[in-house]
Tab-separated table of C-alpha atoms in Angstrom:
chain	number	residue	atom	x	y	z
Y	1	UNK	CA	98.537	83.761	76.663
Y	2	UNK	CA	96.890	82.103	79.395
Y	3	UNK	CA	94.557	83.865	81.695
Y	4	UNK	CA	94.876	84.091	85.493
Y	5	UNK	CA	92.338	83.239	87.203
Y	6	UNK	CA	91.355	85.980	90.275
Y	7	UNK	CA	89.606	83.094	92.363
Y	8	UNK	CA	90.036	79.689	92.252
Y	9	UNK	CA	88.149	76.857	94.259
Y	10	UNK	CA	89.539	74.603	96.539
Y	11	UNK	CA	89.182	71.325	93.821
Y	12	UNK	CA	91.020	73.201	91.133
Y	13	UNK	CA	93.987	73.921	93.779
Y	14	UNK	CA	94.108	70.835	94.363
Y	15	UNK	CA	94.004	69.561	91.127
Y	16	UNK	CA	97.081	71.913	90.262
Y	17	UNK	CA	99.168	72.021	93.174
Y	18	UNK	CA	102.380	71.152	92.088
Y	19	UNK	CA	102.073	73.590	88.752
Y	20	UNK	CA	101.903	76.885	91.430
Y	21	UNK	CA	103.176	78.055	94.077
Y	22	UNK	CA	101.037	78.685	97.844
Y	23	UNK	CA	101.271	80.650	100.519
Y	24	UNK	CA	99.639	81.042	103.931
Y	25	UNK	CA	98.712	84.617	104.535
Y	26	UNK	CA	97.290	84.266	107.610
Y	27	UNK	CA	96.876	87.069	110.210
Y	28	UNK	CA	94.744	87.920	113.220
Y	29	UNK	CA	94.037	90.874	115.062
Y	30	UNK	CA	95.868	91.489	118.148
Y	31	UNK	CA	92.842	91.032	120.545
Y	32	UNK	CA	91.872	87.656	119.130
Y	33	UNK	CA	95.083	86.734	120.598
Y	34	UNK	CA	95.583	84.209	117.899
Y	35	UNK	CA	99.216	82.810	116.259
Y	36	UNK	CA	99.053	82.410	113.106
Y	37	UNK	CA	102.521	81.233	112.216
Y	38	UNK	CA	101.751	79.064	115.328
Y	39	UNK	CA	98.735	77.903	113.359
Y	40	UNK	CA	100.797	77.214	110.133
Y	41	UNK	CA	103.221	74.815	111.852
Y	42	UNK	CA	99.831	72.831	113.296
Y	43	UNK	CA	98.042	72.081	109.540
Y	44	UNK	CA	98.912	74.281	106.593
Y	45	UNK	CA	98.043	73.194	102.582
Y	46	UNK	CA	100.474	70.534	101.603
Y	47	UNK	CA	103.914	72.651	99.821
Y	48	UNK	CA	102.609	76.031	101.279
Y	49	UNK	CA	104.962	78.340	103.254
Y	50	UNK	CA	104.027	80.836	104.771
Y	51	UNK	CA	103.899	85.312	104.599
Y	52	UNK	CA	104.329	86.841	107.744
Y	53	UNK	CA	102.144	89.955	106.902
Y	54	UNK	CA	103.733	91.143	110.039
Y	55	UNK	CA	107.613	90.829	108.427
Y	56	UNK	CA	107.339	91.348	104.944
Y	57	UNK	CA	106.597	95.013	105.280
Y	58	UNK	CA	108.469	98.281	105.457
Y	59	UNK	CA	110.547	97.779	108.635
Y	60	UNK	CA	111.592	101.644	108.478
Y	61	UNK	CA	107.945	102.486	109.213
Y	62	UNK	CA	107.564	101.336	113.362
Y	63	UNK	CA	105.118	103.983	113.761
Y	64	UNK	CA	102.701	102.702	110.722
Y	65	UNK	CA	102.084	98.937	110.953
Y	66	UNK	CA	102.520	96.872	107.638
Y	67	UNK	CA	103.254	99.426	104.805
Y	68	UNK	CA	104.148	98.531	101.782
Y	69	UNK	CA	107.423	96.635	101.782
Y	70	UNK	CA	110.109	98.066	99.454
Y	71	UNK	CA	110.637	96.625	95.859
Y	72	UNK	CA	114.061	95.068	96.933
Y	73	UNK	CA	112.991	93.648	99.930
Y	74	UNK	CA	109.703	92.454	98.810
Y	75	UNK	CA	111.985	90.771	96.040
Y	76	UNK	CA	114.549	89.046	98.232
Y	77	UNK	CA	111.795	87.315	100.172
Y	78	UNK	CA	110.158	86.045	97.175
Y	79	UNK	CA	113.264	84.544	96.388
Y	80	UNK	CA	113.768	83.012	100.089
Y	81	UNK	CA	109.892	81.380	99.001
Y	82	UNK	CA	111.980	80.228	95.441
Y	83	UNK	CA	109.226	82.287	94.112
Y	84	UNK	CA	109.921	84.071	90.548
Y	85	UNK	CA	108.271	86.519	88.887
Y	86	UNK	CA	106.580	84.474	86.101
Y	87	UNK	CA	105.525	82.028	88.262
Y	88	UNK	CA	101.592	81.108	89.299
Y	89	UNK	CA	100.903	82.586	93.272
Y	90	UNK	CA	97.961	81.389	94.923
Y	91	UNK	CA	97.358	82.800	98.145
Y	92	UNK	CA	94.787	81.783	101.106
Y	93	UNK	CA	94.214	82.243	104.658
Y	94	UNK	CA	92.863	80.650	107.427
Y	95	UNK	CA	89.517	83.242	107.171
Y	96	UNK	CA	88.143	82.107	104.005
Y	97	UNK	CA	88.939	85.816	102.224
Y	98	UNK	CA	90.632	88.001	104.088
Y	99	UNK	CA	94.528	88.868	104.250
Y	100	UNK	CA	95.317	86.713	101.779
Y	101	UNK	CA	93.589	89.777	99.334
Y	102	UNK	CA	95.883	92.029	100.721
Y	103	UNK	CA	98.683	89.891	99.856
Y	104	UNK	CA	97.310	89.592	96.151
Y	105	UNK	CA	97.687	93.476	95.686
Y	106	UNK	CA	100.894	93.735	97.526
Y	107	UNK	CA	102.026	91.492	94.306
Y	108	UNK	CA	99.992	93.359	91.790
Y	109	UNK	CA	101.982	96.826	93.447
Y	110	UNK	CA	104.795	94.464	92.051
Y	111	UNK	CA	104.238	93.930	88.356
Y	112	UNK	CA	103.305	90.298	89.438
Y	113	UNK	CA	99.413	89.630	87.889
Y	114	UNK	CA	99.638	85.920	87.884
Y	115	UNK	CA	98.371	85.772	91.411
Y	116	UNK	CA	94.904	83.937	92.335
Y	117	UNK	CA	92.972	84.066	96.214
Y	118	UNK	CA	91.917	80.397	97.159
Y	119	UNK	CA	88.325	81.181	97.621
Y	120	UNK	CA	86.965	79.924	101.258
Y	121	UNK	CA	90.806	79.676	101.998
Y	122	UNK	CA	92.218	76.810	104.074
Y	123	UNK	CA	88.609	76.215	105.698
Y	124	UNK	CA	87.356	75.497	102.211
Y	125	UNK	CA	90.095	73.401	101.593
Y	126	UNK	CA	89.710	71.324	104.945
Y	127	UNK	CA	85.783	71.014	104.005
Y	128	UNK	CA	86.529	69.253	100.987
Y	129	UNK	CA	88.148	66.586	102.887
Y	130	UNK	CA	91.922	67.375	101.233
Y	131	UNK	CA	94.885	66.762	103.282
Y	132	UNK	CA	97.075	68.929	105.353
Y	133	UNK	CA	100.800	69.300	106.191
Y	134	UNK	CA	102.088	70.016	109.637
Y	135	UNK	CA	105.559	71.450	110.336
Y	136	UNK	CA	107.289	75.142	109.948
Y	137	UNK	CA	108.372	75.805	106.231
Y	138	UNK	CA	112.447	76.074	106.225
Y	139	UNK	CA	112.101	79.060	103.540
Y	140	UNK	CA	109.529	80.941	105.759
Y	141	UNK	CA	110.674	84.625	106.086
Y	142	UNK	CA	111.299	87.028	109.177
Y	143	UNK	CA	111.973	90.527	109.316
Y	144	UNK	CA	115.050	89.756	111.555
Y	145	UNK	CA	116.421	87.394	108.695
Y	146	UNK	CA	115.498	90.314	106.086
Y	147	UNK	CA	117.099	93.535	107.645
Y	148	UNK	CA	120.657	91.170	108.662
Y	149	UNK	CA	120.764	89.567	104.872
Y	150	UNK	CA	120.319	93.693	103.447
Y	151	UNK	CA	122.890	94.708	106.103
Y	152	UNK	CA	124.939	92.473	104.839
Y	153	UNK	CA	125.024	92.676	101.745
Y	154	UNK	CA	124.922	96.429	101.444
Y	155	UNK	CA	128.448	96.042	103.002
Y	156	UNK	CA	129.314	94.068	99.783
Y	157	UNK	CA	129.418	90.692	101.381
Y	158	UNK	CA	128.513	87.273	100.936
Y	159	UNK	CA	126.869	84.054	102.434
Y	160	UNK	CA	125.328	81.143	102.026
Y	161	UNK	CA	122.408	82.426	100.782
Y	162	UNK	CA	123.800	84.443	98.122
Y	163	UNK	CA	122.469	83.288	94.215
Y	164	UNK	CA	120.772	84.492	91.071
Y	165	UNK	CA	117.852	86.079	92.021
Y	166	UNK	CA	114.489	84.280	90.755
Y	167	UNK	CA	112.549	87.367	91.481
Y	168	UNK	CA	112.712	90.900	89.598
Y	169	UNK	CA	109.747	93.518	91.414
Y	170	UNK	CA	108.378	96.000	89.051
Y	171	UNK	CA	106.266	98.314	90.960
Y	172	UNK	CA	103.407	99.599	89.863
Y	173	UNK	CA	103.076	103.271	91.236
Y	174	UNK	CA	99.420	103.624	89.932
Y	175	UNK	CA	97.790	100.882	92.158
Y	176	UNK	CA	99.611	103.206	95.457
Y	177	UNK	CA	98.188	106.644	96.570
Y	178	UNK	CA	100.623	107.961	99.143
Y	179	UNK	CA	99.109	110.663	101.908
Y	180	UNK	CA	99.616	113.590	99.401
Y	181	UNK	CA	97.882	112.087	96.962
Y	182	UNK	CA	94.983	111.358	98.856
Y	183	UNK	CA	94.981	114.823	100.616
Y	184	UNK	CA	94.902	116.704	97.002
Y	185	UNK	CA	91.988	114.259	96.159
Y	186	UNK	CA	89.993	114.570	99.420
Y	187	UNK	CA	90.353	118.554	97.958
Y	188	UNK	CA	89.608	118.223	94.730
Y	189	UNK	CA	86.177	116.001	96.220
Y	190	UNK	CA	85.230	118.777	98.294
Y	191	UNK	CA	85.634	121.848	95.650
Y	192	UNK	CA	83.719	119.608	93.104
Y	193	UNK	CA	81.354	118.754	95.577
Y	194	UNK	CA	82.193	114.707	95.336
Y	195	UNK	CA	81.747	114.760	91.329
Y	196	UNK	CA	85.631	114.925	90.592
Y	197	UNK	CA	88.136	113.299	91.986
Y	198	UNK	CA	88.875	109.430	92.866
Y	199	UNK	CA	86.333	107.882	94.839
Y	200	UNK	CA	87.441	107.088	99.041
Y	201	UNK	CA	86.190	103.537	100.121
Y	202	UNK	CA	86.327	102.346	103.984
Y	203	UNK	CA	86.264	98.879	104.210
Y	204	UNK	CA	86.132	98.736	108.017
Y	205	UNK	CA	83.289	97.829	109.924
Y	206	UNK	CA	80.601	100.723	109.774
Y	207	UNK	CA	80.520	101.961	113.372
Y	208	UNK	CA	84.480	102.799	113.312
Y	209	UNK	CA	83.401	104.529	110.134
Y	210	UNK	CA	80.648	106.115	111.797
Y	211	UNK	CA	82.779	106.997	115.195
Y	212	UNK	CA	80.354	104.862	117.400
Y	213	UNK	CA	83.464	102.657	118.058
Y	214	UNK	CA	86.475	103.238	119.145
Y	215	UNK	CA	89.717	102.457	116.454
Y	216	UNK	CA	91.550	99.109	117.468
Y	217	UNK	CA	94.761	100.655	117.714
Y	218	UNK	CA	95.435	103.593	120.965
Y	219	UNK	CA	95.717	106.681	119.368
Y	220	UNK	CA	94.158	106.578	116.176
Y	221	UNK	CA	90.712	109.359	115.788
Y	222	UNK	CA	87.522	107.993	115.501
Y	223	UNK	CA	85.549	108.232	112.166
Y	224	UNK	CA	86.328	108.494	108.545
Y	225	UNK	CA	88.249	110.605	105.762
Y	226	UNK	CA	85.951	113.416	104.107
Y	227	UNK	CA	83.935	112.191	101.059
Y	228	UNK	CA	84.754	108.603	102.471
Y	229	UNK	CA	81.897	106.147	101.209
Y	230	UNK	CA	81.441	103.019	103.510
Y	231	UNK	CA	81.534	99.644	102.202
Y	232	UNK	CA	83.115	96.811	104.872
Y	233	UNK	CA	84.594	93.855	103.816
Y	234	UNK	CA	81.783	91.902	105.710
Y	235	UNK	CA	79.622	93.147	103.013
Y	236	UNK	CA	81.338	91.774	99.911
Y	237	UNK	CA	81.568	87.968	101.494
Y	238	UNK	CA	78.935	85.774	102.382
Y	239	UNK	CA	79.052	82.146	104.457
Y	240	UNK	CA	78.160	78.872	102.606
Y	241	UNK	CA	79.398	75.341	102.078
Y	242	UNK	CA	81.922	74.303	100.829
Y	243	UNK	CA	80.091	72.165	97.832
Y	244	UNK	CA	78.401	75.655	97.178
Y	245	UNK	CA	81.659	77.727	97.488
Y	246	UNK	CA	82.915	75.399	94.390
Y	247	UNK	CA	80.478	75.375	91.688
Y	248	UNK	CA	80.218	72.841	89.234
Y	249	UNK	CA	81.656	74.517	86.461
Y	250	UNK	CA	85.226	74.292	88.015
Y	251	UNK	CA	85.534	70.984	88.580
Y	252	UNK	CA	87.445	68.743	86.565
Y	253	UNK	CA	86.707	65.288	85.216
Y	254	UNK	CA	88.435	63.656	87.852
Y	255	UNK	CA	87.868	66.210	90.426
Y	256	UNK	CA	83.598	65.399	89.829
Y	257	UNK	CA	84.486	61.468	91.149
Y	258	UNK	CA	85.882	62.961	94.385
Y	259	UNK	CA	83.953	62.465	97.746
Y	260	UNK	CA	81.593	65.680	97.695
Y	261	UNK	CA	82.441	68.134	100.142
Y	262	UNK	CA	81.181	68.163	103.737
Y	263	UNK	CA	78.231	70.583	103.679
Y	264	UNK	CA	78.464	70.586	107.455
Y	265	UNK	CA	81.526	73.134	107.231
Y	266	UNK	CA	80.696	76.691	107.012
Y	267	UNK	CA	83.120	78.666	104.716
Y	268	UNK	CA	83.569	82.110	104.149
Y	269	UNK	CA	83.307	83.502	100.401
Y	270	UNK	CA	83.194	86.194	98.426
Y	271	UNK	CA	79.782	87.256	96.728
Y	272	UNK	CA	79.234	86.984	93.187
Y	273	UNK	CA	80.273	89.636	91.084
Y	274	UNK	CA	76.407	90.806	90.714
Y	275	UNK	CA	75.819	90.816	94.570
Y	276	UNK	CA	79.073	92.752	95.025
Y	277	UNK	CA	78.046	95.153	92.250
Y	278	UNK	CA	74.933	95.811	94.068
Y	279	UNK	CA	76.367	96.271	97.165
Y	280	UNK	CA	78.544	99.322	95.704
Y	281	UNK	CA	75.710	100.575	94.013
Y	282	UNK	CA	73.441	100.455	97.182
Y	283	UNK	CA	76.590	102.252	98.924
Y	284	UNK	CA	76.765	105.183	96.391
């Protein structure tokens, strides 16, 4: 059984782009003010479409921005994508590493391991001089498109869309703590003094942990959980070329005869496994 890899560089994507399937999980903070299916239509990796982190999600949930979608849902937009469940996913975004790791768990809450994150995303791929595609995807999924298609159907009818489903979701409840769970744990921590119990990261930035700034969205308190330890995302990435961002060791034959990447482009990373390592260790 073959091995799926977690990262994989920009030359090996490109070497094996018509053996997986991609998809643009781009998504910017409401402040940047920033389109990012907008973006997509403009340049996007040749056969990507594209998640709307903002659609695929639990549409029940208004009050609670991008939960979990359910199993079914999640299901029928994979199929939309003519993504199935055995097939190869490799996800990017337009940040280097970013949302496109939220959209590898989302699958792994699925059953669906064989998932890789382009490393240095679509800026990595740009930097190594690789083409893009301009032009909305056809199969591209909305939340409108989603809740009419379940309507529908729940009212046993048909349309056009209606065929064998490629995509069967097998969720995985461990990888999911719901707000019970984590309020018995946050408990547990604070009878056992933070030696039992399942250990709290924050990945945002450390003065919303801290309460120094203010939360992004109106209404949300200021500060952390109990017990929380902080490590922000910033802390696990790191900004390099793009020649660096590959290494050597994952190029193939051909792929080491290719123009070398533009070391003029900065791209965004993640750290090695020994850096991030430390970094945890450092946090506690």
């Amino acid at each position: 059984m073959t091995i799926t890899k977690l990262l994989v560089s920009a030359p090996w994507l490109h070497g094996h782009l018509r053996q997986v399937k991609v998809l643009d999980c781009s998504w910017h903070l409401p402040m940047v003010k920033r389109s990012a299916p907008s973006e997509f239509t403009k340049a996007h990796i040749p056969t990507a479409q594209f998640f709307d982190i903002d659609e695929i999600k639990d549409l029940a949930r208004a009050d609670l921005p991008h939960m979990l979608p359910p199993a079914e849902f999640f299901a029928t937009a994979m199929d939309r994508f003519g993504i199935a469940s055995n097939d190869h996913v490799v996800v990017y975004d337009s940040a280097g590493v970013g949302p496109a790791c939220r959209v590898f768990w989302t699958f792994h809450t699925m059953g669906h391991s064989r998932v890789s994150v382009l490393n240095g995303g679509l800026p990595a791929w740009i930097a190594h001089g690789y083409e893009t595609e301009a032009g909305a995807c056809s199969s591209s999924v909305t939340g409108a498109d989603k809740a009419t298609e379940a309507a529908h159907q729940s009212k046993g009818g048909s349309n056009e869309s209606a065929r064998l489903p490629l995509y069967c979701a097998q969720p995985q409840p461990d990888l999911v703590c719901s707000y019970a769970d984590i309020v018995g744990n946050i408990e547990q921590l604070k009878a056992s003094s933070g030696h039992s119990g399942r250990q709290i990261i924050d990945a945002r930035p450390n003065p919303r942990f801290t309460g120094q700034a203010p939360e992004i969205r109106p209404g949300l308190s200021s500060g952390h959980m109990p017990h929380a330890i902080s490590v922000p995302s910033s802390e696990v990435v790191t900004v390099t070329t793009a020649s660096e961002a590959t290494g050597e060791d994952s190029k193939t034959e051909a792929q080491s005869k290719m123009p070398p990447a533009s070391d003029a482009a900065a791209v965004q990373v993640l750290k090695s496994p020994e850096q991030i390592r430390a970094t945890f260790e450092a946090a506690g």
